[in-house]
PDB file of C-alpha atoms in Angstrom:
ATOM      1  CA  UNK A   1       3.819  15.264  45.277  1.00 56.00           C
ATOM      2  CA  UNK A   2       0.067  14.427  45.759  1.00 64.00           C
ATOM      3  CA  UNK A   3      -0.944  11.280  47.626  1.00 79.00           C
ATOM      4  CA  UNK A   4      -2.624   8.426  45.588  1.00 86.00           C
ATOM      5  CA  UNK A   5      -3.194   4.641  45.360  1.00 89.00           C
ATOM      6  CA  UNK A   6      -0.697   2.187  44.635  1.00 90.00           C
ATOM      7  CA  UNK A   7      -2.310  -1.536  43.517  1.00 89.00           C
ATOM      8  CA  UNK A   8      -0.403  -4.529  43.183  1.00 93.00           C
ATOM      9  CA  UNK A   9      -2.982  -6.398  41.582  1.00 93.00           C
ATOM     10  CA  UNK A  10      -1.496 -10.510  41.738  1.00 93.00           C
ATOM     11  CA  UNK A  11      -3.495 -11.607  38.138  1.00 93.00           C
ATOM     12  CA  UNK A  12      -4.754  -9.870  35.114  1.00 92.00           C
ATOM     13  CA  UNK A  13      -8.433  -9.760  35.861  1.00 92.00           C
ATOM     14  CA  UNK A  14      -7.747  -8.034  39.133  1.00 93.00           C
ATOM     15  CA  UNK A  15      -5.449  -5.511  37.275  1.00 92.00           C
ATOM     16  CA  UNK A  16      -8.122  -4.559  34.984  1.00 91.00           C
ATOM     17  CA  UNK A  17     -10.694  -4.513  37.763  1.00 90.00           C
ATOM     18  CA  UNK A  18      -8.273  -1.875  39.186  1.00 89.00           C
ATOM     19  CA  UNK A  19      -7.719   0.217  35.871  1.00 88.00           C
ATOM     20  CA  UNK A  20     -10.513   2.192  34.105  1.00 76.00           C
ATOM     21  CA  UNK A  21     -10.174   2.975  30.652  1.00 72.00           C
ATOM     22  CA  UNK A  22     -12.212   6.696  31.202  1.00 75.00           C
ATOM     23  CA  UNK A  23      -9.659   8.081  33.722  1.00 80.00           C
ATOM     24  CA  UNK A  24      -6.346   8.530  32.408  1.00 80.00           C
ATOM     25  CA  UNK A  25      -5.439   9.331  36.238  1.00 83.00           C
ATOM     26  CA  UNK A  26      -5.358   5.589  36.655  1.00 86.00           C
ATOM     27  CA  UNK A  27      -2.478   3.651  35.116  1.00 85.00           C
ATOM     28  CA  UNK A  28      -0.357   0.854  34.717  1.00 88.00           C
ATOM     29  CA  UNK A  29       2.978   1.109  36.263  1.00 84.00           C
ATOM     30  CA  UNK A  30       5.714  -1.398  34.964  1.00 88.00           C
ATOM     31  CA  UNK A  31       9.449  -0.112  36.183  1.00 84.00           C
ATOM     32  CA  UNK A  32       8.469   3.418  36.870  1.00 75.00           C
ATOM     33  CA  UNK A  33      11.377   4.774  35.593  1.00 80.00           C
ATOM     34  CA  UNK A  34       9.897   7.676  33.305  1.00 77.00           C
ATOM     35  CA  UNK A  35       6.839   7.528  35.322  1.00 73.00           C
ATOM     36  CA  UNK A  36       8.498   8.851  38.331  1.00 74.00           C
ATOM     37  CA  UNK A  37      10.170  11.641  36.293  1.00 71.00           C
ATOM     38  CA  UNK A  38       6.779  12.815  35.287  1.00 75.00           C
ATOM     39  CA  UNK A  39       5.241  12.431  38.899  1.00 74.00           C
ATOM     40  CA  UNK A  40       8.432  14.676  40.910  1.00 75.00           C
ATOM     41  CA  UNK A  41       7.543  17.386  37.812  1.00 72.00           C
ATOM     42  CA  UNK A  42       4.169  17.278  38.625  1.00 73.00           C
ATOM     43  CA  UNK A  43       3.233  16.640  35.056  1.00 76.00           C
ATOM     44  CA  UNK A  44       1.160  13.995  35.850  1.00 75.00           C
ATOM     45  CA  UNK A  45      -0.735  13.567  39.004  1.00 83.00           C
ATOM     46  CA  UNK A  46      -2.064  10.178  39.379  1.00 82.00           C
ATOM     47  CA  UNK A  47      -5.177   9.150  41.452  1.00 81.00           C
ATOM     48  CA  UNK A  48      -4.290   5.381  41.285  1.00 89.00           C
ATOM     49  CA  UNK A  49      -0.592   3.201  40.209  1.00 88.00           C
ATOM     50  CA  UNK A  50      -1.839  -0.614  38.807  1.00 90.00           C
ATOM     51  CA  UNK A  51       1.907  -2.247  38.795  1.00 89.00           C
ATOM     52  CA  UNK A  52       2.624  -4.864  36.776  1.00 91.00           C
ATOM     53  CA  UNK A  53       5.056  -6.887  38.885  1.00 91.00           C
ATOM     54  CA  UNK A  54       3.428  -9.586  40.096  1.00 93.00           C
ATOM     55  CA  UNK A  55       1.622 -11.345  36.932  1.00 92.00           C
ATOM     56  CA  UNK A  56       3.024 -13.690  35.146  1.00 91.00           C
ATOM     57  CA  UNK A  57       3.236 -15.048  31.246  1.00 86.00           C
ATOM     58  CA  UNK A  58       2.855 -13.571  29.042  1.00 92.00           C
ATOM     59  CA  UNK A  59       4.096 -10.389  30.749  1.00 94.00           C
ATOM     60  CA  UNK A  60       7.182 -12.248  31.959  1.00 94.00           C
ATOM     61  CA  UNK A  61       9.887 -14.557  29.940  1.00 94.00           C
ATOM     62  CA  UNK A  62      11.560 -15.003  26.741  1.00 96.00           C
ATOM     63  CA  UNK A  63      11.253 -17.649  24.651  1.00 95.00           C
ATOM     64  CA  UNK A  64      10.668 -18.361  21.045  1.00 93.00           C
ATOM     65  CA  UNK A  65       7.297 -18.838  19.619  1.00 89.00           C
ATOM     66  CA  UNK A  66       5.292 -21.231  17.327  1.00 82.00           C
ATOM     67  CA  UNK A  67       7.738 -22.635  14.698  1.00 86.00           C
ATOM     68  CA  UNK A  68      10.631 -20.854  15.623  1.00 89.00           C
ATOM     69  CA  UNK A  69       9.046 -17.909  13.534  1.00 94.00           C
ATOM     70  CA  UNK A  70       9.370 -15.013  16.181  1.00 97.00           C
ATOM     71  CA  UNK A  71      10.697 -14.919  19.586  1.00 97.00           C
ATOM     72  CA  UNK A  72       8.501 -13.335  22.584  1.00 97.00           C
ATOM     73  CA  UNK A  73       9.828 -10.886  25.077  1.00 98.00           C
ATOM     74  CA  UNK A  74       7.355 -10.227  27.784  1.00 97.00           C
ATOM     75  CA  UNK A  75       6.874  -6.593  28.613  1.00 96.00           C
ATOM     76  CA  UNK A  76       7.558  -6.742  32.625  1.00 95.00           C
ATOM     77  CA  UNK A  77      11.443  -7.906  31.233  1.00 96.00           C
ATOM     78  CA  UNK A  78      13.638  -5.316  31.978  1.00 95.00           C
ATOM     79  CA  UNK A  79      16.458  -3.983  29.930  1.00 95.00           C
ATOM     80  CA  UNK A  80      18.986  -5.786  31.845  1.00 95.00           C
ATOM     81  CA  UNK A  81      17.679  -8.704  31.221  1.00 95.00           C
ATOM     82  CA  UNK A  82      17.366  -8.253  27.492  1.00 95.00           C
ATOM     83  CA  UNK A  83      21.476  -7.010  27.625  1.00 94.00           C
ATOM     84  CA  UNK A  84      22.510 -10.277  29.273  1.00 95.00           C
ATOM     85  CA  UNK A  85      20.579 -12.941  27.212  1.00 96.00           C
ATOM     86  CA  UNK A  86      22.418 -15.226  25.846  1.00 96.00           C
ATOM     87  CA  UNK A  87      18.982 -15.490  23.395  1.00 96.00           C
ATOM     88  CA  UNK A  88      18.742 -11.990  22.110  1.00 97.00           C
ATOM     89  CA  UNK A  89      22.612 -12.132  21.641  1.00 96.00           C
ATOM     90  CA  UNK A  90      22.273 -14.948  19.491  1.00 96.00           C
ATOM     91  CA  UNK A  91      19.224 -13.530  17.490  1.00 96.00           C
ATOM     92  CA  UNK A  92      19.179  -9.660  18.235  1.00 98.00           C
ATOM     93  CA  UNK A  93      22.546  -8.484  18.657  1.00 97.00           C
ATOM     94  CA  UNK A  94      21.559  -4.853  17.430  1.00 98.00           C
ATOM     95  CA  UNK A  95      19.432  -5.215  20.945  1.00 97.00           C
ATOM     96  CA  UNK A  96      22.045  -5.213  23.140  1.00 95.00           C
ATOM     97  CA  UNK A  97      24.771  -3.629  20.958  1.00 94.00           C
ATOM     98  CA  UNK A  98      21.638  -0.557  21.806  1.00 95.00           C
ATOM     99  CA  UNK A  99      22.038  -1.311  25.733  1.00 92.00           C
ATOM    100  CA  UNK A 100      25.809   0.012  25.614  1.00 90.00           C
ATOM    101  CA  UNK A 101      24.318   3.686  25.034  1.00 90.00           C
ATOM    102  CA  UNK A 102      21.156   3.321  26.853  1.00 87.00           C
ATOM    103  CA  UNK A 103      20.755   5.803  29.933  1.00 84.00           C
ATOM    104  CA  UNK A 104      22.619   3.911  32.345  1.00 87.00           C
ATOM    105  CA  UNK A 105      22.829   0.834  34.525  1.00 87.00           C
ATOM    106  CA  UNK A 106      20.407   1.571  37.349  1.00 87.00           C
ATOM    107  CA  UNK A 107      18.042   2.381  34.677  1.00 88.00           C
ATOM    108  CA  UNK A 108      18.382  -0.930  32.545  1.00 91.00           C
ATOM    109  CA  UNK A 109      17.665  -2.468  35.951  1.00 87.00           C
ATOM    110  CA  UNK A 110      14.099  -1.486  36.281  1.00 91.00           C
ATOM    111  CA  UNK A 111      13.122   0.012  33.427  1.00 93.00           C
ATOM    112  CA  UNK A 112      10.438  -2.883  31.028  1.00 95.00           C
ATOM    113  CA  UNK A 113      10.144  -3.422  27.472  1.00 94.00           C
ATOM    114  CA  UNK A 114       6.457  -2.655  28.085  1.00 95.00           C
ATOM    115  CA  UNK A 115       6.428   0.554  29.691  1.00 93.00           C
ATOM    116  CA  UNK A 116       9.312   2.225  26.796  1.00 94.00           C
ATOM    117  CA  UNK A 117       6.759   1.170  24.667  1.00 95.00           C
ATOM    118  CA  UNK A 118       3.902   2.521  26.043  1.00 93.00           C
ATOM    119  CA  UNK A 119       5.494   5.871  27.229  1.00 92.00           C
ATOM    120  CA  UNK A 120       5.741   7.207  23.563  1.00 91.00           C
ATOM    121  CA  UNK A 121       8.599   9.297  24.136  1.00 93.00           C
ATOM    122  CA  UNK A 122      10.425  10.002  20.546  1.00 93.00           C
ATOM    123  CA  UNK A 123      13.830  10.221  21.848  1.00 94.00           C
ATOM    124  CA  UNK A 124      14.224   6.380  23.188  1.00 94.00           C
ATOM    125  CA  UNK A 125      16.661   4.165  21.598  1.00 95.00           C
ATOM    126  CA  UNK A 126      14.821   0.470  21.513  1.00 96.00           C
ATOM    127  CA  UNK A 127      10.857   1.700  20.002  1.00 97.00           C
ATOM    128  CA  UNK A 128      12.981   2.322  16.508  1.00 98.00           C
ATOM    129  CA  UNK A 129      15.051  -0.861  16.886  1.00 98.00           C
ATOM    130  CA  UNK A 130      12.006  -2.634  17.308  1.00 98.00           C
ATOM    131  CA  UNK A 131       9.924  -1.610  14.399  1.00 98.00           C
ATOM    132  CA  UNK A 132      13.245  -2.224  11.839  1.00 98.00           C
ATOM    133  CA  UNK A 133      12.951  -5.163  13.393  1.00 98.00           C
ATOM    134  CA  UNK A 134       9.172  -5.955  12.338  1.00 98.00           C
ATOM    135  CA  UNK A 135       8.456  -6.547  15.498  1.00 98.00           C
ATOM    136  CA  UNK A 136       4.431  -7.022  17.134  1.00 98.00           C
ATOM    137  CA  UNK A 137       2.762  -6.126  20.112  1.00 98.00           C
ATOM    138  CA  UNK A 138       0.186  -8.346  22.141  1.00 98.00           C
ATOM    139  CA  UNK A 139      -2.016  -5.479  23.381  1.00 97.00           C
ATOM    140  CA  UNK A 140      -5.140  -6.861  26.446  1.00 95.00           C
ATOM    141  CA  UNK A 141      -7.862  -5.340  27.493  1.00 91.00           C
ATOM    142  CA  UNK A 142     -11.397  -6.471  29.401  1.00 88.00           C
ATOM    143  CA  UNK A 143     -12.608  -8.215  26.214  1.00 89.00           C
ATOM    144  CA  UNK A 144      -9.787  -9.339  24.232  1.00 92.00           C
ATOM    145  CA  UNK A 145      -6.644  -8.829  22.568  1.00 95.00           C
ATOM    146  CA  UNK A 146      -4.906  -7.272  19.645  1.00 96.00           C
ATOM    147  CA  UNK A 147      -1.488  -8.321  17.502  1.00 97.00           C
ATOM    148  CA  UNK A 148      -0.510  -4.833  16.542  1.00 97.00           C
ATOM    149  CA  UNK A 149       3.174  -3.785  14.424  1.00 98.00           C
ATOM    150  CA  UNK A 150       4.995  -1.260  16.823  1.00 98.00           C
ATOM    151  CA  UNK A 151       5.373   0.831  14.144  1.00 96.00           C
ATOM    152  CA  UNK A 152       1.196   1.660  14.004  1.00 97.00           C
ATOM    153  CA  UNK A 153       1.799   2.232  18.621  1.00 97.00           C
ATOM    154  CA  UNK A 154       3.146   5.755  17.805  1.00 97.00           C
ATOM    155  CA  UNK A 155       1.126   8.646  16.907  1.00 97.00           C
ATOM    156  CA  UNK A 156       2.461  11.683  17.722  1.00 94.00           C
ATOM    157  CA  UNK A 157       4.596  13.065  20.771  1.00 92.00           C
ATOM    158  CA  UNK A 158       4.013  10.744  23.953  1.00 90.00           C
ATOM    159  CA  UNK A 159       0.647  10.049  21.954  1.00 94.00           C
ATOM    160  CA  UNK A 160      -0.158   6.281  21.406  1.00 95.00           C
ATOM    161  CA  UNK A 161      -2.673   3.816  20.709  1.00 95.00           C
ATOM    162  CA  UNK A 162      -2.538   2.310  23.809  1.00 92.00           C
ATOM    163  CA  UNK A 163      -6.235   2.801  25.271  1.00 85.00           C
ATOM    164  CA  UNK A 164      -5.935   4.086  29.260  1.00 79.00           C
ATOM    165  CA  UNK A 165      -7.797   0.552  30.183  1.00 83.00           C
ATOM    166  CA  UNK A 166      -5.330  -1.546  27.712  1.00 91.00           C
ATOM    167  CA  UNK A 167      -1.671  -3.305  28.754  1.00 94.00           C
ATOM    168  CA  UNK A 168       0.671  -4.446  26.369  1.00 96.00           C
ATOM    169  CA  UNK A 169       1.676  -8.218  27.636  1.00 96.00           C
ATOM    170  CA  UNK A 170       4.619  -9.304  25.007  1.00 97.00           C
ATOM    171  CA  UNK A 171       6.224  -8.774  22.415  1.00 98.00           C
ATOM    172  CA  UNK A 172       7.125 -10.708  19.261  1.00 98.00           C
ATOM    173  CA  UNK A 173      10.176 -10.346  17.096  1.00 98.00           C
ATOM    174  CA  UNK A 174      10.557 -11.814  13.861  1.00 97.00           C
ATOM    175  CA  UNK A 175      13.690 -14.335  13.362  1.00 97.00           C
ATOM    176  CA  UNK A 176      14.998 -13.769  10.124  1.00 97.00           C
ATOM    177  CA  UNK A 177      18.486 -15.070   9.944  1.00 95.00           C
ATOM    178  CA  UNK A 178      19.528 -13.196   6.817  1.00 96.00           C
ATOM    179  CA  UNK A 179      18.893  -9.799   7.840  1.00 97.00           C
ATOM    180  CA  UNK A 180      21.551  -7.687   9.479  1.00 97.00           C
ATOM    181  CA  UNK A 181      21.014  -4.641  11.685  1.00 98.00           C
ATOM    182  CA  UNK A 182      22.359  -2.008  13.763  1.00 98.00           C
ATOM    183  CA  UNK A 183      20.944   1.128  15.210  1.00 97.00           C
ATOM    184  CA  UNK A 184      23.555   4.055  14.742  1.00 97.00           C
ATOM    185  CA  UNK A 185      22.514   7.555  17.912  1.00 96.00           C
ATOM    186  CA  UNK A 186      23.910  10.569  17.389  1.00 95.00           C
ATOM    187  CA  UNK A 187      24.508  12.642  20.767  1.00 92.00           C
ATOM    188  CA  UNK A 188      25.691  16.249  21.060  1.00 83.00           C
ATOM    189  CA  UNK A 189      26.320  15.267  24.894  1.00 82.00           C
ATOM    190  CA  UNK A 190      27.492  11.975  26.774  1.00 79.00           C
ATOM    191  CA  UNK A 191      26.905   9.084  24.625  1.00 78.00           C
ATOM    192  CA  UNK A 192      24.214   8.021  26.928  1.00 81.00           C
ATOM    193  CA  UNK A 193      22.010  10.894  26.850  1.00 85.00           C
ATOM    194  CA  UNK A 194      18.708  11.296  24.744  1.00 86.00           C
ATOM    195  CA  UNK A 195      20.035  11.003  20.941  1.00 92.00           C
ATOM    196  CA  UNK A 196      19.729  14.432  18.654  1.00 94.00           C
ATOM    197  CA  UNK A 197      19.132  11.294  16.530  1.00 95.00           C
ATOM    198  CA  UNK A 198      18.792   7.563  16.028  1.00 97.00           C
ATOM    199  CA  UNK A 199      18.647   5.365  13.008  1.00 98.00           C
ATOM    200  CA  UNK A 200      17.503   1.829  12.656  1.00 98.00           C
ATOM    201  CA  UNK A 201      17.970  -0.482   9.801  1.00 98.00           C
ATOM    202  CA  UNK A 202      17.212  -3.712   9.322  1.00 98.00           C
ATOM    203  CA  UNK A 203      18.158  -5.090   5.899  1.00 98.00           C
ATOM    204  CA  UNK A 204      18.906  -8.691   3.721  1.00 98.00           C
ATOM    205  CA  UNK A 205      21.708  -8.333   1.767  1.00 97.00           C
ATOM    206  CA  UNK A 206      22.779 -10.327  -1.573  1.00 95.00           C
ATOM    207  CA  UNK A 207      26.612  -9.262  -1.667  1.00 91.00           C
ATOM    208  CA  UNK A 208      26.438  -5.230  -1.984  1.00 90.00           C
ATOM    209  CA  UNK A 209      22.683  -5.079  -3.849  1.00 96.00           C
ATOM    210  CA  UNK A 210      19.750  -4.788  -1.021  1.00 98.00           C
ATOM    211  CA  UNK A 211      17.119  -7.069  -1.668  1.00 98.00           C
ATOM    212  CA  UNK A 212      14.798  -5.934   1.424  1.00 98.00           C
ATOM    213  CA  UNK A 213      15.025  -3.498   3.896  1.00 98.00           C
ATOM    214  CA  UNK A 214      13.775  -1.449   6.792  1.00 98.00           C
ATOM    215  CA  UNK A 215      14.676   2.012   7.623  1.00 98.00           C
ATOM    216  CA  UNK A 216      13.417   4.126  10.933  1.00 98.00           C
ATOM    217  CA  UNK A 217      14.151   7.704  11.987  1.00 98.00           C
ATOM    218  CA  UNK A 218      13.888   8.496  15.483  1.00 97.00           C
ATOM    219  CA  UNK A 219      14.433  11.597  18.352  1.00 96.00           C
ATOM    220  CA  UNK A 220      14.463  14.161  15.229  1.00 96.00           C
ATOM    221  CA  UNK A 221      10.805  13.760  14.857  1.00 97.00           C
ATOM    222  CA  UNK A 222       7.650  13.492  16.580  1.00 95.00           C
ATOM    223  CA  UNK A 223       7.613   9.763  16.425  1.00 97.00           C
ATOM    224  CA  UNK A 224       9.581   6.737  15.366  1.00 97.00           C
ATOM    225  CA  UNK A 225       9.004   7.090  11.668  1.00 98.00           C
ATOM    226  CA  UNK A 226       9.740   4.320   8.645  1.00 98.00           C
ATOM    227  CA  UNK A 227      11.512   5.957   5.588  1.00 98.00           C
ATOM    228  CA  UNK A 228       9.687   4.653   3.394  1.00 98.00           C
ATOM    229  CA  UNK A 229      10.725   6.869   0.446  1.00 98.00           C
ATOM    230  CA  UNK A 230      14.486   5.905   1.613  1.00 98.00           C
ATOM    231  CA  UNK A 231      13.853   2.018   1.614  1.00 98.00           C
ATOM    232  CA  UNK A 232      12.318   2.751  -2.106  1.00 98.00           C
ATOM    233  CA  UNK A 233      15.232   4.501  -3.561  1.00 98.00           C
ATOM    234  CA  UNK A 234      17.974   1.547  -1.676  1.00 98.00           C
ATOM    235  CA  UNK A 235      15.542  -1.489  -2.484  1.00 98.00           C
ATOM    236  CA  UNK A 236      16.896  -4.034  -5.377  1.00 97.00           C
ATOM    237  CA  UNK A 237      20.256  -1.541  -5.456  1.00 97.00           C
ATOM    238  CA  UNK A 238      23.826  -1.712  -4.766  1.00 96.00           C
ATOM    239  CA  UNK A 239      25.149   0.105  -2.476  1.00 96.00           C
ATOM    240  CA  UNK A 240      27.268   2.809  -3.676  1.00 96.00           C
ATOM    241  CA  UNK A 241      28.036   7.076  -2.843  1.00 96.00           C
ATOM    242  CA  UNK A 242      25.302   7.923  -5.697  1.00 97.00           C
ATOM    243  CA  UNK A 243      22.694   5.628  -4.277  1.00 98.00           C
ATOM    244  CA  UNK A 244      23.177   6.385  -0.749  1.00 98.00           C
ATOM    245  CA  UNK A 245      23.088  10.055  -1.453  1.00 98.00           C
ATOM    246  CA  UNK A 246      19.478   9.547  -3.338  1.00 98.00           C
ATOM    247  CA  UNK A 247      18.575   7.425  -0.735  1.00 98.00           C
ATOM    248  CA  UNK A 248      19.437  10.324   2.048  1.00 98.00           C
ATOM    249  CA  UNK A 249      17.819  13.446   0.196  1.00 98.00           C
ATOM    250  CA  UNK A 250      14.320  11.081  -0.145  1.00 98.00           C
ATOM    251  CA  UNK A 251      15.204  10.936   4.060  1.00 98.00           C
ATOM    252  CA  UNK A 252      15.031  14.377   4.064  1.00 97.00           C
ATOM    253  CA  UNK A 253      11.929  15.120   1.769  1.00 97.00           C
ATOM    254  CA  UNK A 254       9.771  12.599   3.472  1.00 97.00           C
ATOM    255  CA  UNK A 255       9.890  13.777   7.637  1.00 96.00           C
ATOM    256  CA  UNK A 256       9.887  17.235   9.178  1.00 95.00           C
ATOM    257  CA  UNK A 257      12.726  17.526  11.744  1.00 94.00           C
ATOM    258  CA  UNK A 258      11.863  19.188  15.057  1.00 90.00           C
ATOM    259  CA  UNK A 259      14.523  21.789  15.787  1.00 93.00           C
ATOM    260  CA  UNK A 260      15.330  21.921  19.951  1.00 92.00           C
ATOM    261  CA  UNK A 261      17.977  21.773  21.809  1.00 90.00           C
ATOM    262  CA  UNK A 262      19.876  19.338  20.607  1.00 91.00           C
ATOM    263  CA  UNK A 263      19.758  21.016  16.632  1.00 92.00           C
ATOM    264  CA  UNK A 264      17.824  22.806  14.391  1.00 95.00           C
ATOM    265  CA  UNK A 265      16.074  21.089  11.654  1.00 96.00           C
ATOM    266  CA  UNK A 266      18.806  21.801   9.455  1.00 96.00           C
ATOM    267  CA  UNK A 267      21.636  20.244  11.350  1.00 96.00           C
ATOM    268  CA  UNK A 268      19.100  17.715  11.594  1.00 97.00           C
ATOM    269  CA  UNK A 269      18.945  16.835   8.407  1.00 97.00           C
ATOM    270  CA  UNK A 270      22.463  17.505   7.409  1.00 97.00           C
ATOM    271  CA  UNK A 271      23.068  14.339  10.197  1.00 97.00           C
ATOM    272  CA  UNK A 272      20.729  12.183   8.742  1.00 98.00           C
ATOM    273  CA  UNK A 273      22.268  12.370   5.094  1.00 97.00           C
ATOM    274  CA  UNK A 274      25.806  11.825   6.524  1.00 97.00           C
ATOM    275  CA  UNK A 275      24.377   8.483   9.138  1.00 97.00           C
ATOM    276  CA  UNK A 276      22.032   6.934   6.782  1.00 98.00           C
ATOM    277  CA  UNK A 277      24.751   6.113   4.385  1.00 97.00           C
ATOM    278  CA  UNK A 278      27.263   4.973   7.788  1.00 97.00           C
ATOM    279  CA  UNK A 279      24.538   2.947   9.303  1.00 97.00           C
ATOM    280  CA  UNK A 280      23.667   1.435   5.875  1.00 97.00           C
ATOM    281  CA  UNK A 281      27.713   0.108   5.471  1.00 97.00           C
ATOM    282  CA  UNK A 282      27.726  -0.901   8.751  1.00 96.00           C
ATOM    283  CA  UNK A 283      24.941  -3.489   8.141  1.00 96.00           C
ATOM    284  CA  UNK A 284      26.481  -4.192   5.238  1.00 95.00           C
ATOM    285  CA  UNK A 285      29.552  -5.120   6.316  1.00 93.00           C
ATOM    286  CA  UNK A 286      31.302  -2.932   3.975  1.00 89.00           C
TER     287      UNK A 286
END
């Protein structure tokens, strides 16, 4: 491994003295747990690591924000931290229900909500539980800053919108009480390995008949995706075998599956008929 600079810059103007957004050699460094990967691979070779532990709010805390409309997660807040709030129990449980599968302890101990964000890797379990969610990022840079959906981060594989000289500070979730969700990954290995793939859905319910809804795809595509055409056909219905079997061949006609090693495009597909429908009951209820 190459020698380079590690900064612990102690506030945010001296981090983004230290970044620079026309080298992506430079970059911020929250847990470090992909980041590392990539380094001991020699896939990326940095010149100069900015961490991110030592500032403070917003990139630290939970709490809710103005009028109880959203909560904020700061993006230094490690998984663990997410999987033992009493908070995000009480108003995410689809979070942590997520953490039981996720890669394993001594990663949920370092790795940040920031940093899964920002690393744009398809196969990761919260970036899809986040956008059913509705969920917004705070994005800073030198001049400003920027509310963005997490849905519009992703743009292709490990591909964001994340400029080299920006850093995403918080994030906000929506509280909607009525809405029920759950996250259903499908592994052809140990349940906490990278999924073959992961659903999202975050819906409102008025007995059986779905009044709103949203619907991700993730680890079979290139990005976390909404199914958009899927939400369509399941919008203002009941939920029933004929509906949910609409509802999963619009799945399949609106994404193009990636075949690798964990399926081809067809088994793919074939799994996202079969867990649409499951992870659609399970939010249910039914």
């Amino acid at each position: 491994m190459a020698g380079f600079e590690f900064a612990e810059p102690r506030s945010l103007e001296e981090a983004f003295g230290l970044l620079d957004h026309d080298d992506p050699a430079i970059r911020p460094i929250g847990g470090g747990t992909a980041l590392m990967l990539m380094l001991k691979s020699q896939l990326f070779k940095p010149v100069r690591l900015v961490s991110l532990r030592h500032l403070e709010r917003p990139f630290t805390g939970m709490s809710l924000g103005e009028n109880g409309a959203f909560f904020r997660i700061g993006a230094m807040t490690t998984f663990s931290e997410l999987e033992h709030s009493t908070a995000i129990k009480d108003h995410f449980p689809v979070v942590v229900q997520t953490m039981k599968t996720l890669a394993n302890v001594r990663v949920r101990n370092v790795a940040t909500i920031g940093g899964n964000l920002a690393h744009g890797d398809p196969h990761l379990d919260l970036p899809p539980v986040w956008m059913a969610l509705g969920t917004e990022a705070l994005i800073l840079n030198r001049t400003g800053e920027r509310l963005t959906p997490v849905e519009d981060i992703f743009l292709g594989y490990y591909e964001t919108a994340i400029g080299d000289g920006e850093l995403i500070a918080e994030i906000r979730v929506p509280i909607r009480p009525a809405w029920r969700s759950t996250y259903v990954k499908v592994t052809t290995r140990a349940a906490h390995d990278w999924p073959a793939l992961g659903v999202a859905v975050s819906a409102k319910f008025s007995g059986t008949r779905v009044e709103d809804l949203r619907l991700v795809l993730s680890a079979a595509v290139d990005k976390p995706t909404r199914l958009t055409a899927a939400e369509a056909v399941l919008r203002g219905e009941a939920l029933n075998d004929a509906v949910l079997h609409r509802a999963g061949e619009a799945a399949v006609e609106e994404v193009e599956m990636v075949s690798d090693s964990r399926g081809s495009s067809a088994y793919k597909q074939a799994l996202l008929r079969v867990h649409l429908g499951r992870a659609m009951h399970v939010a249910a209820g039914t």
